[in-house]
Short mmCIF file of C-alpha atoms in Angstrom, two decimals:
data_model
loop_
_atom_site.label_atom_id
_atom_site.label_comp_id
_atom_site.label_asym_id
_atom_site.label_seq_id
_atom_site.Cartn_x
_atom_site.Cartn_y
_atom_site.Cartn_z
CA MET A 714 -11.23 -4.64 4.48
CA SER A 715 -9.38 -1.84 2.71
CA THR A 716 -6.68 -0.28 4.82
CA THR A 717 -7.13 3.40 5.71
CA TRP A 718 -4.16 5.23 4.21
CA LEU A 719 -3.27 8.44 6.03
CA LEU A 720 -0.16 9.90 4.46
CA ILE A 721 1.77 6.73 5.17
CA GLY A 722 4.54 7.40 2.77
CA VAL A 723 6.11 6.03 -0.38
CA ALA A 724 7.22 2.78 -1.96
CA PRO A 725 10.94 2.19 -2.42
CA LEU A 726 12.41 4.33 -5.14
CA LEU A 727 15.08 3.36 -7.63
CA GLY A 728 18.45 5.00 -7.14
CA HIS A 729 17.53 8.50 -8.29
CA SER A 730 14.92 11.19 -7.70
CA LEU A 731 11.47 10.67 -9.14
CA PHE A 732 11.36 14.32 -10.11
CA GLY A 733 13.81 16.38 -12.11
CA HIS A 734 12.56 19.56 -10.47
CA SER A 735 9.46 20.86 -8.76
CA ARG A 736 6.74 23.00 -10.26
CA GLN A 737 6.83 26.70 -9.48
CA ASN A 738 4.25 27.99 -6.99
CA ASP A 739 3.49 24.47 -5.92
CA PHE A 740 5.52 22.10 -3.74
CA ASP A 741 9.17 21.28 -3.31
CA PHE A 742 9.98 17.56 -3.24
CA SER A 743 13.47 16.84 -1.97
CA MET A 744 14.67 13.24 -1.76
CA SER A 745 17.90 11.69 -0.64
CA ALA A 746 18.71 8.03 -0.27
CA CYS A 747 21.32 5.46 0.53
CA LEU A 748 21.38 2.09 -1.16
CA CYS A 749 21.15 -1.28 0.52
CA SER A 750 20.87 -4.49 -1.49
CA ARG A 751 21.89 -8.12 -1.33
CA ALA A 752 22.45 -8.31 -5.08
CA ALA A 753 22.10 -6.27 -8.21
CA ALA A 754 18.57 -6.11 -9.61
CA PRO A 755 18.24 -6.47 -13.40
CA ARG A 756 18.77 -3.23 -15.36
CA TRP A 757 18.35 -1.01 -12.33
CA GLY A 758 21.50 -1.95 -10.41
CA THR A 759 21.05 -1.94 -6.66
CA PHE A 760 17.51 -1.55 -5.38
CA LEU A 761 16.81 1.34 -3.07
CA ARG A 762 15.60 0.25 0.35
CA ASP A 763 17.13 1.58 3.49
CA SER A 764 16.38 5.25 3.89
CA PHE A 765 15.19 8.31 2.07
CA LYS A 766 13.35 11.43 3.04
CA ILE A 767 10.57 13.44 1.55
CA VAL A 768 9.66 16.96 2.57
CA VAL A 769 6.60 18.66 1.17
CA GLU A 770 6.46 22.42 1.59
CA PRO A 771 4.22 25.08 0.04
CA ARG A 772 5.75 27.68 -2.26
CA GLY A 773 3.48 30.63 -2.75
CA PRO A 774 -0.14 31.71 -2.45
CA GLN A 775 -1.60 29.09 -4.81
CA CYS A 776 -0.57 26.10 -2.73
CA VAL A 777 -2.23 24.34 0.20
CA GLY A 778 -4.28 26.57 2.47
CA THR A 779 -2.84 27.34 5.86
CA THR A 780 -5.82 26.46 8.02
CA LEU A 781 -7.14 23.21 6.53
CA GLY A 782 -10.49 23.71 8.16
CA GLY A 783 -8.97 25.10 11.31
CA MET A 784 -6.70 22.13 12.01
CA ALA A 785 -4.04 23.16 14.50
CA PRO A 786 -1.60 21.50 16.87
CA SER A 787 -3.17 20.14 20.00
CA GLU A 788 -2.18 22.00 23.15
CA ASN A 789 -2.99 18.98 25.29
CA PRO A 790 -2.37 16.04 22.98
CA GLU A 791 -3.85 12.69 23.85
CA PRO A 792 -1.69 9.56 23.65
CA PRO A 793 -1.54 8.47 20.00
CA LEU A 794 -3.60 5.51 18.91
CA ILE A 795 -1.68 2.24 18.71
CA PRO A 796 -1.43 1.32 15.00
CA ARG A 797 -3.21 -1.86 13.97
CA PRO A 798 -1.17 -4.38 11.93
CA ALA A 799 -2.18 -4.34 8.27
CA ALA A 800 -0.98 -5.56 4.88
CA THR A 801 -1.56 -4.59 1.25
CA VAL A 802 -0.50 -6.02 -2.10
CA MET A 803 0.50 -4.56 -5.44
CA LEU A 804 -0.54 -7.33 -7.82
CA VAL A 805 1.11 -6.87 -11.21
CA ARG A 806 1.02 -8.43 -14.65
CA ASP A 807 2.44 -7.79 -18.13
CA SER A 808 0.32 -6.43 -20.97
CA GLN A 809 1.30 -6.42 -24.65
CA ASP A 810 -0.46 -3.10 -25.14
CA SER A 811 0.57 -1.11 -22.07
CA GLY A 812 3.48 -2.90 -20.43
CA ILE A 813 3.37 -3.56 -16.71
CA GLU A 814 -0.07 -3.20 -15.10
CA VAL A 815 -1.13 -3.14 -11.45
CA LEU A 816 -4.50 -4.04 -9.96
CA MET A 817 -6.27 -1.15 -8.28
CA VAL A 818 -9.64 -1.03 -6.56
CA LYS A 819 -11.91 1.94 -5.88
CA ARG A 820 -13.00 2.54 -2.31
CA ASN A 821 -16.70 2.87 -1.58
CA LEU A 822 -17.81 6.50 -1.56
CA ASN A 823 -19.23 5.94 1.93
CA SER A 824 -15.82 5.04 3.35
CA ASP A 825 -14.72 7.10 6.35
CA PHE A 826 -11.46 8.04 4.68
CA VAL A 827 -11.14 9.41 1.15
CA GLY A 828 -14.12 7.54 -0.24
CA GLY A 829 -13.84 6.96 -3.96
CA ALA A 830 -10.04 6.83 -4.02
CA TYR A 831 -8.21 4.15 -6.01
CA VAL A 832 -5.99 1.98 -3.80
CA PHE A 833 -4.32 -1.43 -3.73
CA PRO A 834 -6.19 -4.38 -2.14
CA GLY A 835 -5.39 -4.80 1.54
CA GLY A 836 -6.57 -4.50 5.12
CA ALA A 837 -6.01 -5.27 8.76
CA VAL A 838 -4.41 -8.47 10.04
CA ASP A 839 -6.91 -10.67 11.93
CA LEU A 840 -6.15 -13.07 14.76
CA ALA A 841 -7.16 -16.00 12.55
CA ASP A 842 -4.45 -15.06 10.05
CA GLY A 843 -1.76 -16.27 12.44
CA GLY A 844 -0.99 -19.33 14.52
CA SER A 845 -0.16 -22.94 13.79
CA GLU A 846 -3.38 -23.60 11.85
CA ALA A 847 -2.77 -20.77 9.41
CA ASP A 848 0.90 -21.68 9.07
CA SER A 849 0.00 -25.25 8.10
CA TYR A 850 -1.73 -23.99 4.94
CA CYS A 851 1.26 -21.96 3.71
CA ARG A 852 3.79 -22.99 1.06
CA GLY A 853 7.08 -21.34 0.23
CA ARG A 854 7.84 -19.52 3.47
CA SER A 855 7.90 -20.45 7.16
CA ASP A 856 6.81 -18.25 10.04
CA GLU A 857 10.44 -18.00 11.13
CA GLU A 858 11.52 -16.80 7.69
CA ALA A 859 8.63 -14.35 7.47
CA SER A 860 9.34 -12.98 10.94
CA VAL A 861 13.01 -12.39 10.11
CA LEU A 862 12.03 -10.45 6.98
CA LEU A 863 9.61 -8.28 8.96
CA GLY A 864 11.92 -7.86 11.93
CA VAL A 865 9.50 -9.36 14.47
CA ASP A 866 10.05 -12.12 17.01
CA HIS A 867 7.30 -14.39 15.70
CA GLY A 868 3.97 -14.33 13.90
CA GLY A 869 5.27 -12.68 10.75
CA LEU A 870 3.55 -15.14 8.45
CA ALA A 871 0.18 -13.73 9.53
CA TYR A 872 0.84 -10.67 7.33
CA TRP A 873 1.24 -12.89 4.28
CA VAL A 874 -1.95 -14.79 5.10
CA ALA A 875 -3.83 -11.54 5.76
CA VAL A 876 -2.94 -9.96 2.44
CA LEU A 877 -3.90 -13.12 0.52
CA ARG A 878 -7.22 -13.19 2.36
CA GLU A 879 -7.88 -9.50 1.64
CA LEU A 880 -7.01 -9.95 -2.02
CA PHE A 881 -9.56 -12.77 -2.24
CA GLU A 882 -12.22 -10.82 -0.33
CA GLU A 883 -11.88 -7.57 -2.25
CA ALA A 884 -10.81 -8.68 -5.72
CA GLY A 885 -11.73 -12.37 -5.97
CA ILE A 886 -8.17 -13.49 -6.70
CA LEU A 887 -6.66 -16.32 -4.68
CA LEU A 888 -2.92 -16.99 -4.81
CA ALA A 889 -2.93 -20.67 -3.92
CA THR A 890 -1.87 -24.07 -5.21
CA THR A 891 -3.16 -27.60 -5.03
CA ARG A 892 -1.38 -30.04 -2.74
CA GLU A 893 0.46 -31.25 -5.84
CA GLY A 894 1.82 -27.75 -6.43
CA THR A 895 -0.36 -26.76 -9.40
CA ALA A 896 -1.44 -23.12 -9.48
CA LEU A 897 -5.13 -22.64 -8.69
CA GLU A 898 -7.26 -21.85 -11.75
CA LEU A 899 -10.63 -20.17 -11.29
CA THR A 900 -12.49 -21.05 -14.47
CA GLY A 901 -15.78 -22.75 -15.30
CA THR A 902 -17.51 -24.52 -12.42
CA THR A 903 -14.51 -23.95 -10.17
CA ALA A 904 -14.91 -20.20 -10.59
CA THR A 905 -18.61 -20.46 -9.78
CA ARG A 906 -17.86 -22.45 -6.65
CA PHE A 907 -15.30 -19.92 -5.45
CA VAL A 908 -17.72 -17.05 -5.99
CA GLN A 909 -19.90 -18.73 -3.37
CA HIS A 910 -16.90 -19.34 -1.13
CA ARG A 911 -15.99 -15.68 -1.33
CA ALA A 912 -19.51 -14.58 -0.43
CA THR A 913 -19.45 -16.67 2.75
CA VAL A 914 -16.06 -15.27 3.73
CA ASN A 915 -17.20 -11.69 3.14
CA ASP A 916 -20.38 -12.10 5.16
CA ARG A 917 -18.32 -13.77 7.93
CA SER A 918 -20.39 -16.95 7.90
CA ARG A 919 -17.21 -18.92 7.16
CA ARG A 920 -13.52 -18.38 7.73
CA PHE A 921 -11.04 -17.95 4.92
CA LEU A 922 -9.01 -20.92 6.19
CA ASP A 923 -12.14 -23.10 6.14
CA ILE A 924 -12.31 -22.57 2.38
CA ILE A 925 -8.62 -23.38 1.96
CA ALA A 926 -9.06 -26.59 3.95
CA GLU A 927 -12.23 -27.67 2.13
CA GLU A 928 -10.59 -27.20 -1.27
CA ASP A 929 -7.36 -28.89 -0.09
CA LEU A 930 -5.23 -25.90 -1.09
CA THR A 931 -2.06 -24.30 0.18
CA LEU A 932 -1.47 -20.54 0.17
CA ASP A 933 1.31 -19.39 -2.13
CA VAL A 934 3.10 -17.16 0.36
CA GLY A 935 6.38 -17.80 -1.45
CA GLY A 936 5.15 -15.77 -4.42
CA LEU A 937 4.43 -12.73 -2.26
CA HIS A 938 7.44 -10.48 -1.60
CA TYR A 939 7.93 -7.86 1.12
CA PHE A 940 8.29 -4.38 -0.37
CA ALA A 941 7.82 -1.54 2.12
CA HIS A 942 6.70 -0.65 5.66
CA TRP A 943 4.73 2.48 6.56
CA ILE A 944 2.98 3.60 9.72
CA THR A 945 0.08 6.05 9.81
CA PRO A 946 1.07 9.39 11.41
CA GLU A 947 0.13 10.16 14.97
CA GLY A 948 -3.03 12.24 15.23
CA ALA A 949 -4.96 10.29 12.60
CA PRO A 950 -8.44 9.03 13.57
CA ARG A 951 -7.32 5.53 12.52
CA ARG A 952 -3.77 4.22 12.44
CA TYR A 953 -2.22 1.20 10.74
CA ASP A 954 1.22 -0.41 10.83
CA THR A 955 1.21 -1.53 7.21
CA ARG A 956 3.46 -3.92 5.30
CA PHE A 957 3.43 -3.62 1.51
CA PHE A 958 3.92 -6.68 -0.70
CA VAL A 959 4.25 -7.32 -4.42
CA ALA A 960 3.11 -10.40 -6.35
CA THR A 961 2.54 -11.53 -9.93
CA ALA A 962 -1.06 -12.10 -10.98
CA PRO A 963 -2.15 -15.70 -11.68
CA GLU A 964 -2.84 -16.41 -15.35
CA ARG A 965 -6.24 -18.09 -15.14
CA GLN A 966 -8.08 -15.95 -12.64
CA THR A 967 -10.17 -12.81 -13.19
CA ALA A 968 -10.37 -9.88 -10.79
CA ALA A 969 -13.84 -8.81 -9.63
CA HIS A 970 -14.57 -6.25 -6.91
CA ASP A 971 -16.82 -7.13 -3.97
CA ALA A 972 -19.35 -4.30 -4.64
CA SER A 973 -19.18 -3.40 -0.97
CA GLU A 974 -15.93 -2.12 0.49
CA VAL A 975 -14.63 -1.59 -3.03
CA VAL A 976 -16.89 -0.76 -5.96
CA ALA A 977 -14.61 -1.00 -8.99
CA ASP A 978 -11.46 -2.82 -10.06
CA GLU A 979 -9.06 -2.04 -12.86
CA TRP A 980 -5.80 -3.28 -14.30
CA ILE A 981 -3.93 -0.12 -15.15
CA ASN A 982 -0.50 0.96 -16.29
CA PRO A 983 1.07 3.03 -13.49
CA ASN A 984 1.80 5.99 -15.77
CA ASP A 985 -1.77 5.93 -17.07
CA ALA A 986 -3.08 5.97 -13.50
CA LEU A 987 -0.87 8.94 -12.64
CA ARG A 988 -1.97 10.79 -15.77
CA ARG A 989 -5.65 10.19 -15.03
CA HIS A 990 -5.11 11.45 -11.50
CA ARG A 991 -3.51 14.65 -12.82
CA GLU A 992 -6.44 15.11 -15.19
CA GLY A 993 -8.94 14.67 -12.35
CA ASP A 994 -10.40 11.44 -13.71
CA ILE A 995 -9.53 9.30 -10.67
CA GLU A 996 -8.52 10.11 -7.12
CA ILE A 997 -5.26 8.65 -5.82
CA ILE A 998 -3.69 9.52 -2.49
CA PHE A 999 -0.09 10.23 -1.57
CA PRO A 1000 1.31 6.75 -0.77
CA THR A 1001 -0.42 5.18 -3.75
CA ILE A 1002 1.06 7.83 -6.02
CA ARG A 1003 4.54 7.03 -4.75
CA ASN A 1004 4.06 3.29 -5.27
CA LEU A 1005 2.81 3.86 -8.80
CA GLN A 1006 5.81 6.03 -9.57
CA ALA A 1007 8.13 3.29 -8.33
CA ILE A 1008 6.40 0.53 -10.32
CA SER A 1009 6.41 2.63 -13.47
CA ARG A 1010 10.21 2.36 -13.64
CA PHE A 1011 10.06 -1.39 -14.30
CA GLU A 1012 9.51 -2.76 -17.77
CA SER A 1013 8.03 -6.08 -16.64
CA ALA A 1014 6.52 -7.88 -13.68
CA GLU A 1015 9.53 -10.20 -13.59
CA GLU A 1016 11.90 -7.25 -13.26
CA LEU A 1017 9.88 -5.88 -10.34
CA MET A 1018 9.79 -9.28 -8.62
CA ASN A 1019 13.54 -9.72 -8.99
CA ALA A 1020 14.14 -6.31 -7.46
CA ALA A 1021 11.88 -7.12 -4.51
CA ILE A 1022 13.51 -10.51 -3.96
CA THR A 1023 17.04 -9.09 -3.93
CA ALA A 1024 16.23 -6.13 -1.71
CA ALA A 1025 17.70 -6.10 1.78
CA SER A 1026 16.09 -4.77 4.97
CA VAL A 1027 12.97 -2.62 4.81
CA PRO A 1028 12.88 0.32 7.24
CA ALA A 1029 9.76 1.31 9.15
CA ILE A 1030 8.78 4.85 8.15
CA LEU A 1031 6.56 6.93 10.43
CA PRO A 1032 5.75 10.27 8.77
CA ARG A 1033 4.79 13.28 10.83
CA ILE A 1034 2.61 16.15 9.69
CA THR A 1035 3.00 19.78 10.70
CA VAL A 1036 0.53 22.56 9.98
CA SER A 1037 1.48 26.21 10.36
CA GLU A 1038 0.98 29.59 8.74
CA LYS A 1039 3.45 28.40 6.11
CA GLY A 1040 1.25 25.46 5.13
CA VAL A 1041 1.58 21.69 5.48
CA ARG A 1042 4.76 19.66 5.76
CA ILE A 1043 5.30 15.91 5.73
CA LEU A 1044 8.43 14.94 7.63
CA LEU A 1045 10.19 11.57 7.65
CA PRO A 1046 12.85 10.31 10.06
CA GLY A 1047 16.05 12.25 9.50
CA ASP A 1048 14.35 15.41 8.26
CA ASP A 1049 15.02 18.69 10.04
CA GLY A 1050 12.30 19.23 12.61
CA TYR A 1051 11.11 15.62 12.62
CA GLU A 1052 11.67 15.07 16.35
CA GLU A 1053 9.99 18.36 17.21
CA ALA A 1054 7.04 18.00 14.85
CA TYR A 1055 3.74 18.35 16.64
CA ARG A 1056 0.77 16.10 16.16
CA THR A 1057 -2.56 17.09 14.73
CA GLY A 1058 -5.56 16.72 17.02
CA THR A 1059 -6.68 13.20 17.85
CA ASN A 1060 -10.34 13.94 18.51
CA PRO A 1061 -12.89 12.68 15.96
CA SER A 1062 -13.58 16.22 14.70
CA SER A 1063 -10.13 16.28 13.14
CA LYS A 1064 -10.99 13.45 10.72
CA GLY A 1065 -12.33 15.79 8.07
CA ASP A 1066 -9.28 18.01 8.39
CA PHE A 1067 -7.00 15.01 8.01
CA ASN A 1068 -8.88 13.91 4.90
CA GLU A 1069 -8.60 17.39 3.41
CA ALA A 1070 -4.88 17.50 4.12
CA VAL A 1071 -4.43 14.14 2.41
CA ARG A 1072 -6.36 15.24 -0.66
CA GLN A 1073 -4.49 18.51 -1.04
CA ILE A 1074 -1.05 17.01 -0.52
CA SER A 1075 -1.88 14.14 -2.88
CA ALA A 1076 -2.94 16.60 -5.57
CA ALA A 1077 0.50 18.22 -5.39
CA ALA A 1078 2.42 14.95 -5.23
CA ASN A 1079 1.85 14.01 -8.88
CA PRO A 1080 3.42 16.69 -11.08
CA THR A 1081 3.38 16.45 -14.84
CA PRO A 1082 6.34 14.53 -16.32
CA GLU A 1083 7.82 17.70 -17.78
CA GLY A 1084 7.50 19.67 -14.54
#
């Protein structure tokens, strides 16, 4: 299941602003950061992790409209929805022609939120993703180690299992090894067999772990590295507490969308994806844009993996959205007005307004390289 992304922020940046300056009559993007790293990442020095802030403000009459379909602060706000745990993965590989590439999938046009947008594979964490049974099929990381990385008491490994399951369901790629430690290859008759396995997992007639057990595999959780943590803003019709991961694509497997929740898949250079978004060829929303901008600064998948491995703690970022006569603002912890920021309405009628806000802010979040 693809996670619903509602302005849930940005991937870690790399030591300096992504933008030299903002476009006139558009949006101001101001970013500040402090560095936190266990070791120096290749070429890029220390890897940005701990904190940064992003403020998006309109500058002039040609920017975001002030009403957004009449969306306004709720006078009697309901308690915010409790975010559901979720995980997503940026699967990367190296290409001789275009450098680093990342796997993206296109959401079904009938999706409740921003149908047709290009996102990274991911979805909600299920109960079956955690517990002793799931842990027994994992290689390269214990639940204790995973929980420490995520800052939870226990059950952290479920996020790793969930994102591997979602990657298999949506894109047909399974990061797993044989009991002897050989990387799983999906070619020939093995590929055909796993196509059938995937169909039974997607139609819920079998569990993901049943397939792992039948094939005598272990999940390669050690190759999946924690990257970022974002929480959907209060007021959204759906909310997720999402952990972002990065991983290197297996060599002898081929991505294929499920033709249901996602209807296309593509290996794409991050800069090419951003350019196509600017040109109106593909739709990409705010957090995906930020992740693509971060990935684009690496020259290889290995360089990205090394940076993720050496990164220290990952902060939880809960953006807040304000709407006023001045336009739309996205506030992060530490920004002026963050604590006072009001919520948008939580009733179902606000869903369309939220979607429109996401689309308009996303359109302004990807300026041309020269501006």
